[in-house]
mmCIF file of C-alpha atoms in Angstrom:
data_model
loop_
_atom_site.group_PDB
_atom_site.id
_atom_site.type_symbol
_atom_site.label_atom_id
_atom_site.label_comp_id
_atom_site.label_asym_id
_atom_site.label_seq_id
_atom_site.Cartn_x
_atom_site.Cartn_y
_atom_site.Cartn_z
ATOM 1 C CA UNK A 1 0.000 0.000 0.000
ATOM 2 C CA UNK A 2 2.811 2.374 0.933
ATOM 3 C CA UNK A 3 4.575 1.579 -2.374
ATOM 4 C CA UNK A 4 1.418 2.422 -4.331
ATOM 5 C CA UNK A 5 1.061 5.724 -2.461
ATOM 6 C CA UNK A 6 4.727 6.547 -3.123
ATOM 7 C CA UNK A 7 4.246 6.103 -6.873
ATOM 8 C CA UNK A 8 1.415 8.692 -6.950
ATOM 9 C CA UNK A 9 2.625 12.311 -7.233
ATOM 10 C CA UNK A 10 2.164 14.326 -4.020
ATOM 11 C CA UNK A 11 -0.072 17.041 -5.598
ATOM 12 C CA UNK A 12 -2.429 14.334 -6.931
ATOM 13 C CA UNK A 13 -2.750 12.851 -3.434
ATOM 14 C CA UNK A 14 -3.325 16.284 -1.900
ATOM 15 C CA UNK A 15 -5.991 17.235 -4.464
ATOM 16 C CA UNK A 16 -7.776 13.903 -4.010
ATOM 17 C CA UNK A 17 -7.643 14.264 -0.227
ATOM 18 C CA UNK A 18 -8.908 17.882 -0.424
ATOM 19 C CA UNK A 19 -11.830 16.862 -2.663
ATOM 20 C CA UNK A 20 -12.697 13.923 -0.378
ATOM 21 C CA UNK A 21 -12.622 16.193 2.699
ATOM 22 C CA UNK A 22 -14.770 18.796 0.924
ATOM 23 C CA UNK A 23 -17.380 16.196 -0.142
ATOM 24 C CA UNK A 24 -17.382 14.751 3.383
ATOM 25 C CA UNK A 25 -18.090 18.222 4.822
ATOM 26 C CA UNK A 26 -20.808 19.372 2.392
ATOM 27 C CA UNK A 27 -22.337 15.871 1.900
ATOM 28 C CA UNK A 28 -23.807 16.888 -1.487
ATOM 29 C CA UNK A 29 -22.717 17.526 -5.049
ATOM 30 C CA UNK A 30 -22.074 21.256 -5.525
ATOM 31 C CA UNK A 31 -20.844 23.326 -8.453
ATOM 32 C CA UNK A 32 -17.472 23.640 -6.685
ATOM 33 C CA UNK A 33 -17.055 19.855 -6.533
ATOM 34 C CA UNK A 34 -17.840 19.652 -10.267
ATOM 35 C CA UNK A 35 -15.327 22.438 -11.036
ATOM 36 C CA UNK A 36 -12.743 20.726 -8.787
ATOM 37 C CA UNK A 37 -13.115 17.395 -10.652
ATOM 38 C CA UNK A 38 -13.016 19.194 -14.015
ATOM 39 C CA UNK A 39 -9.781 21.017 -13.018
ATOM 40 C CA UNK A 40 -8.327 17.677 -11.960
ATOM 41 C CA UNK A 41 -9.160 16.229 -15.389
ATOM 42 C CA UNK A 42 -7.898 19.325 -17.241
ATOM 43 C CA UNK A 43 -4.637 19.166 -15.283
ATOM 44 C CA UNK A 44 -4.158 15.540 -16.414
ATOM 45 C CA UNK A 45 -4.918 16.493 -20.041
ATOM 46 C CA UNK A 46 -2.499 19.443 -19.964
ATOM 47 C CA UNK A 47 0.274 17.345 -18.411
ATOM 48 C CA UNK A 48 -0.212 14.671 -21.075
ATOM 49 C CA UNK A 49 -0.215 17.276 -23.861
ATOM 50 C CA UNK A 50 2.920 18.898 -22.456
ATOM 51 C CA UNK A 51 4.826 15.595 -22.270
ATOM 52 C CA UNK A 52 3.726 14.741 -25.807
ATOM 53 C CA UNK A 53 4.807 18.080 -27.297
ATOM 54 C CA UNK A 54 8.084 18.210 -25.354
ATOM 55 C CA UNK A 55 8.902 14.754 -26.733
ATOM 56 C CA UNK A 56 8.192 16.097 -30.252
ATOM 57 C CA UNK A 57 10.472 19.148 -29.877
ATOM 58 C CA UNK A 58 13.474 17.118 -31.080
ATOM 59 C CA UNK A 59 11.720 16.245 -34.325
ATOM 60 C CA UNK A 60 12.592 19.070 -36.779
ATOM 61 C CA UNK A 61 9.946 17.955 -39.304
ATOM 62 C CA UNK A 62 7.233 18.617 -36.702
ATOM 63 C CA UNK A 63 8.664 21.919 -35.410
ATOM 64 C CA UNK A 64 5.942 24.107 -36.972
ATOM 65 C CA UNK A 65 3.182 21.721 -35.914
ATOM 66 C CA UNK A 66 4.306 21.582 -32.268
ATOM 67 C CA UNK A 67 4.809 25.373 -32.220
ATOM 68 C CA UNK A 68 1.210 26.153 -33.242
ATOM 69 C CA UNK A 69 -0.320 23.143 -31.488
ATOM 70 C CA UNK A 70 1.313 24.156 -28.177
ATOM 71 C CA UNK A 71 -0.667 27.394 -27.885
ATOM 72 C CA UNK A 72 -3.824 26.254 -29.674
ATOM 73 C CA UNK A 73 -4.233 23.013 -27.669
ATOM 74 C CA UNK A 74 -3.828 24.739 -24.310
ATOM 75 C CA UNK A 75 -6.030 27.666 -25.369
ATOM 76 C CA UNK A 76 -8.801 25.519 -26.832
ATOM 77 C CA UNK A 77 -8.865 23.087 -23.890
ATOM 78 C CA UNK A 78 -9.187 26.082 -21.548
ATOM 79 C CA UNK A 79 -12.147 27.390 -23.561
ATOM 80 C CA UNK A 80 -13.725 23.916 -23.700
ATOM 81 C CA UNK A 81 -13.318 23.650 -19.908
ATOM 82 C CA UNK A 82 -15.044 27.028 -19.356
ATOM 83 C CA UNK A 83 -17.795 26.238 -21.893
ATOM 84 C CA UNK A 84 -18.392 22.814 -20.336
ATOM 85 C CA UNK A 85 -18.813 24.278 -16.824
ATOM 86 C CA UNK A 86 -21.183 27.017 -18.043
ATOM 87 C CA UNK A 87 -23.198 24.502 -20.116
ATOM 88 C CA UNK A 88 -23.428 22.084 -17.179
ATOM 89 C CA UNK A 89 -24.484 24.900 -14.834
ATOM 90 C CA UNK A 90 -27.214 25.995 -17.247
ATOM 91 C CA UNK A 91 -28.473 22.455 -17.863
ATOM 92 C CA UNK A 92 -28.634 21.479 -14.193
ATOM 93 C CA UNK A 93 -29.754 24.961 -13.074
ATOM 94 C CA UNK A 94 -27.089 24.881 -10.358
ATOM 95 C CA UNK A 95 -25.724 28.324 -9.539
ATOM 96 C CA UNK A 96 -21.955 28.693 -9.579
ATOM 97 C CA UNK A 97 -20.387 29.861 -6.318
ATOM 98 C CA UNK A 98 -18.167 32.931 -6.416
ATOM 99 C CA UNK A 99 -15.022 30.778 -6.177
ATOM 100 C CA UNK A 100 -16.150 28.636 -9.129
ATOM 101 C CA UNK A 101 -16.818 31.821 -11.129
ATOM 102 C CA UNK A 102 -13.362 33.118 -10.235
ATOM 103 C CA UNK A 103 -11.774 29.811 -11.313
ATOM 104 C CA UNK A 104 -13.509 29.717 -14.692
ATOM 105 C CA UNK A 105 -12.615 33.397 -15.133
ATOM 106 C CA UNK A 106 -8.924 32.537 -14.641
ATOM 107 C CA UNK A 107 -9.127 29.659 -17.138
ATOM 108 C CA UNK A 108 -10.854 31.920 -19.654
ATOM 109 C CA UNK A 109 -8.039 34.482 -19.166
ATOM 110 C CA UNK A 110 -5.424 31.741 -19.626
ATOM 111 C CA UNK A 111 -7.106 30.647 -22.855
ATOM 112 C CA UNK A 112 -7.076 34.236 -24.094
ATOM 113 C CA UNK A 113 -3.412 34.568 -23.040
ATOM 114 C CA UNK A 114 -2.472 31.460 -25.091
ATOM 115 C CA UNK A 115 -4.146 32.727 -28.263
ATOM 116 C CA UNK A 116 -2.947 36.329 -27.787
ATOM 117 C CA UNK A 117 0.628 35.113 -27.210
ATOM 118 C CA UNK A 118 0.549 32.985 -30.379
ATOM 119 C CA UNK A 119 -0.672 35.919 -32.501
ATOM 120 C CA UNK A 120 1.694 38.342 -30.758
ATOM 121 C CA UNK A 121 4.678 36.016 -31.187
ATOM 122 C CA UNK A 122 3.930 35.671 -34.878
ATOM 123 C CA UNK A 123 3.832 39.459 -35.292
ATOM 124 C CA UNK A 124 5.498 41.632 -32.618
ATOM 125 C CA UNK A 125 7.189 38.991 -30.404
ATOM 126 C CA UNK A 126 7.961 41.384 -27.545
ATOM 127 C CA UNK A 127 10.032 40.535 -24.473
ATOM 128 C CA UNK A 128 7.309 41.992 -22.208
ATOM 129 C CA UNK A 129 4.725 39.538 -23.548
ATOM 130 C CA UNK A 130 7.236 36.688 -23.172
ATOM 131 C CA UNK A 131 7.660 37.621 -19.499
ATOM 132 C CA UNK A 132 3.887 37.934 -19.021
ATOM 133 C CA UNK A 133 3.464 34.441 -20.522
ATOM 134 C CA UNK A 134 6.379 32.895 -18.613
ATOM 135 C CA UNK A 135 5.436 34.385 -15.243
ATOM 136 C CA UNK A 136 1.680 34.809 -15.683
ATOM 137 C CA UNK A 137 0.858 31.136 -16.201
ATOM 138 C CA UNK A 138 2.681 29.804 -13.088
ATOM 139 C CA UNK A 139 1.214 32.766 -11.154
ATOM 140 C CA UNK A 140 -2.313 31.829 -12.306
ATOM 141 C CA UNK A 141 -1.624 28.176 -11.414
ATOM 142 C CA UNK A 142 -0.655 29.250 -7.893
ATOM 143 C CA UNK A 143 -3.818 31.395 -7.597
ATOM 144 C CA UNK A 144 -5.907 28.391 -8.743
ATOM 145 C CA UNK A 145 -4.314 26.166 -6.066
ATOM 146 C CA UNK A 146 -4.866 28.839 -3.381
ATOM 147 C CA UNK A 147 -8.537 29.224 -4.401
ATOM 148 C CA UNK A 148 -9.120 25.444 -4.399
ATOM 149 C CA UNK A 149 -7.412 24.690 -1.094
ATOM 150 C CA UNK A 150 -8.581 27.953 0.484
ATOM 151 C CA UNK A 151 -12.225 27.182 -0.287
ATOM 152 C CA UNK A 152 -11.894 23.611 1.015
ATOM 153 C CA UNK A 153 -10.269 24.964 4.189
ATOM 154 C CA UNK A 154 -13.088 27.538 4.619
ATOM 155 C CA UNK A 155 -15.719 24.804 4.142
ATOM 156 C CA UNK A 156 -14.007 22.543 6.703
ATOM 157 C CA UNK A 157 -13.867 25.370 9.274
ATOM 158 C CA UNK A 158 -17.545 26.225 8.695
ATOM 159 C CA UNK A 159 -18.497 22.549 9.009
ATOM 160 C CA UNK A 160 -16.541 22.139 12.259
ATOM 161 C CA UNK A 161 -18.081 25.321 13.711
ATOM 162 C CA UNK A 162 -21.656 24.294 12.782
ATOM 163 C CA UNK A 163 -21.124 20.777 14.202
ATOM 164 C CA UNK A 164 -19.692 22.256 17.397
ATOM 165 C CA UNK A 165 -22.734 24.548 17.774
ATOM 166 C CA UNK A 166 -25.094 21.626 17.231
ATOM 167 C CA UNK A 167 -23.645 19.802 20.238
ATOM 168 C CA UNK B 1 -24.051 36.576 -18.755
ATOM 169 C CA UNK B 2 -22.956 40.187 -18.143
ATOM 170 C CA UNK B 3 -21.666 39.080 -14.749
ATOM 171 C CA UNK B 4 -19.627 36.363 -16.457
ATOM 172 C CA UNK B 5 -18.071 38.903 -18.833
ATOM 173 C CA UNK B 6 -17.269 41.221 -15.905
ATOM 174 C CA UNK B 7 -15.702 38.323 -14.018
ATOM 175 C CA UNK B 8 -13.647 37.234 -17.022
ATOM 176 C CA UNK B 9 -12.446 40.821 -17.490
ATOM 177 C CA UNK B 10 -11.614 41.116 -13.792
ATOM 178 C CA UNK B 11 -9.687 37.844 -13.851
ATOM 179 C CA UNK B 12 -7.837 38.818 -17.031
ATOM 180 C CA UNK B 13 -6.846 42.163 -15.513
ATOM 181 C CA UNK B 14 -5.787 40.454 -12.273
ATOM 182 C CA UNK B 15 -3.618 37.892 -14.066
ATOM 183 C CA UNK B 16 -2.108 40.475 -16.405
ATOM 184 C CA UNK B 17 -1.450 43.009 -13.636
ATOM 185 C CA UNK B 18 0.127 40.283 -11.509
ATOM 186 C CA UNK B 19 2.294 39.381 -14.461
ATOM 187 C CA UNK B 20 3.227 43.033 -15.019
ATOM 188 C CA UNK B 21 4.355 43.211 -11.389
ATOM 189 C CA UNK B 22 6.304 40.049 -12.126
ATOM 190 C CA UNK B 23 7.920 41.673 -15.147
ATOM 191 C CA UNK B 24 8.972 44.645 -13.007
ATOM 192 C CA UNK B 25 10.524 42.248 -10.500
ATOM 193 C CA UNK B 26 12.326 40.599 -13.421
ATOM 194 C CA UNK B 27 13.941 43.894 -14.382
ATOM 195 C CA UNK B 28 15.264 44.451 -10.859
ATOM 196 C CA UNK B 29 16.565 40.966 -10.286
ATOM 197 C CA UNK B 30 17.680 38.106 -12.477
ATOM 198 C CA UNK B 31 15.592 35.726 -10.319
ATOM 199 C CA UNK B 32 12.060 35.383 -11.646
ATOM 200 C CA UNK B 33 9.040 36.497 -9.658
ATOM 201 C CA UNK B 34 7.723 32.933 -9.440
ATOM 202 C CA UNK B 35 11.096 31.653 -8.169
ATOM 203 C CA UNK B 36 10.935 34.252 -5.413
ATOM 204 C CA UNK B 37 7.364 33.267 -4.532
ATOM 205 C CA UNK B 38 8.376 29.585 -4.433
ATOM 206 C CA UNK B 39 11.412 30.368 -2.281
ATOM 207 C CA UNK B 40 9.156 32.315 0.106
ATOM 208 C CA UNK B 41 6.319 29.772 0.197
ATOM 209 C CA UNK B 42 7.512 26.402 -1.179
ATOM 210 C CA UNK B 43 4.345 24.589 -0.087
ATOM 211 C CA UNK B 44 2.218 26.815 -2.345
ATOM 212 C CA UNK B 45 4.343 25.879 -5.369
ATOM 213 C CA UNK B 46 4.357 22.232 -4.385
ATOM 214 C CA UNK B 47 0.555 22.010 -4.520
ATOM 215 C CA UNK B 48 0.211 24.368 -7.488
ATOM 216 C CA UNK B 49 -1.281 22.896 -10.644
ATOM 217 C CA UNK B 50 0.947 22.568 -13.718
ATOM 218 C CA UNK B 51 -1.418 23.624 -16.448
ATOM 219 C CA UNK B 52 -1.079 25.500 -19.722
ATOM 220 C CA UNK B 53 2.515 24.330 -20.098
ATOM 221 C CA UNK B 54 3.597 26.032 -16.857
ATOM 222 C CA UNK B 55 4.735 29.130 -18.782
ATOM 223 C CA UNK B 56 7.185 27.210 -20.965
ATOM 224 C CA UNK B 57 7.274 28.061 -24.671
ATOM 225 C CA UNK B 58 8.550 26.112 -27.668
ATOM 226 C CA UNK B 59 11.285 27.627 -29.793
ATOM 227 C CA UNK B 60 10.182 29.392 -32.927
ATOM 228 C CA UNK B 61 10.495 27.089 -35.925
ATOM 229 C CA UNK B 62 13.314 28.186 -38.219
ATOM 230 C CA UNK B 63 12.176 29.460 -41.589
ATOM 231 C CA UNK B 64 13.497 27.671 -44.680
ATOM 232 C CA UNK B 65 15.464 30.804 -45.632
ATOM 233 C CA UNK B 66 17.447 30.525 -42.382
ATOM 234 C CA UNK B 67 18.401 26.895 -43.179
#
């Protein structure tokens, strides 16, 4: 069992644990839990895409393909993620919490950043935009993690307080 | 829907302004803004997602004229 746990990356374990704790506290399926699972899936897709493209970088014949596909794949998957959440919310008539709205707003911005950077790199290719891309994406990833774990932490505290009052 | 547009705009401005601050930090020091954040709070970076390529970019393909 310990060997199996060791083979799973630490962030994956932490995200799974956070989602399990959140579901245990709220005891129902909320828009946040749907967004959390969708982010988990998107993270897996993006990691897979990144490994695939990085492995193709050494193939000169595919240089142009990987160059365009890098930005377009990340951008389009971000837009699909946002569209999927909004569609699901509309279909199920479940209102998105403020944190879920903030998360899909960040993903929409990241999708825009990918497409804007591709167009900008093909035309102007400024150093400022390179820095914004290089620093902005990890910064957004950190904000996403803070929002996810912060909201789970807030829910746990609220659950503990309400259970304590009920005693 | 209007709320969604406002939120997307707010998020875009937040991410871009954060990145602009990062670019200013880059000018002052050779260490990147994210490296400084990770040095200050390593746990945050450890649990951070690694999406959208993590800010990495492929090299521009060489044009045939260059070859």
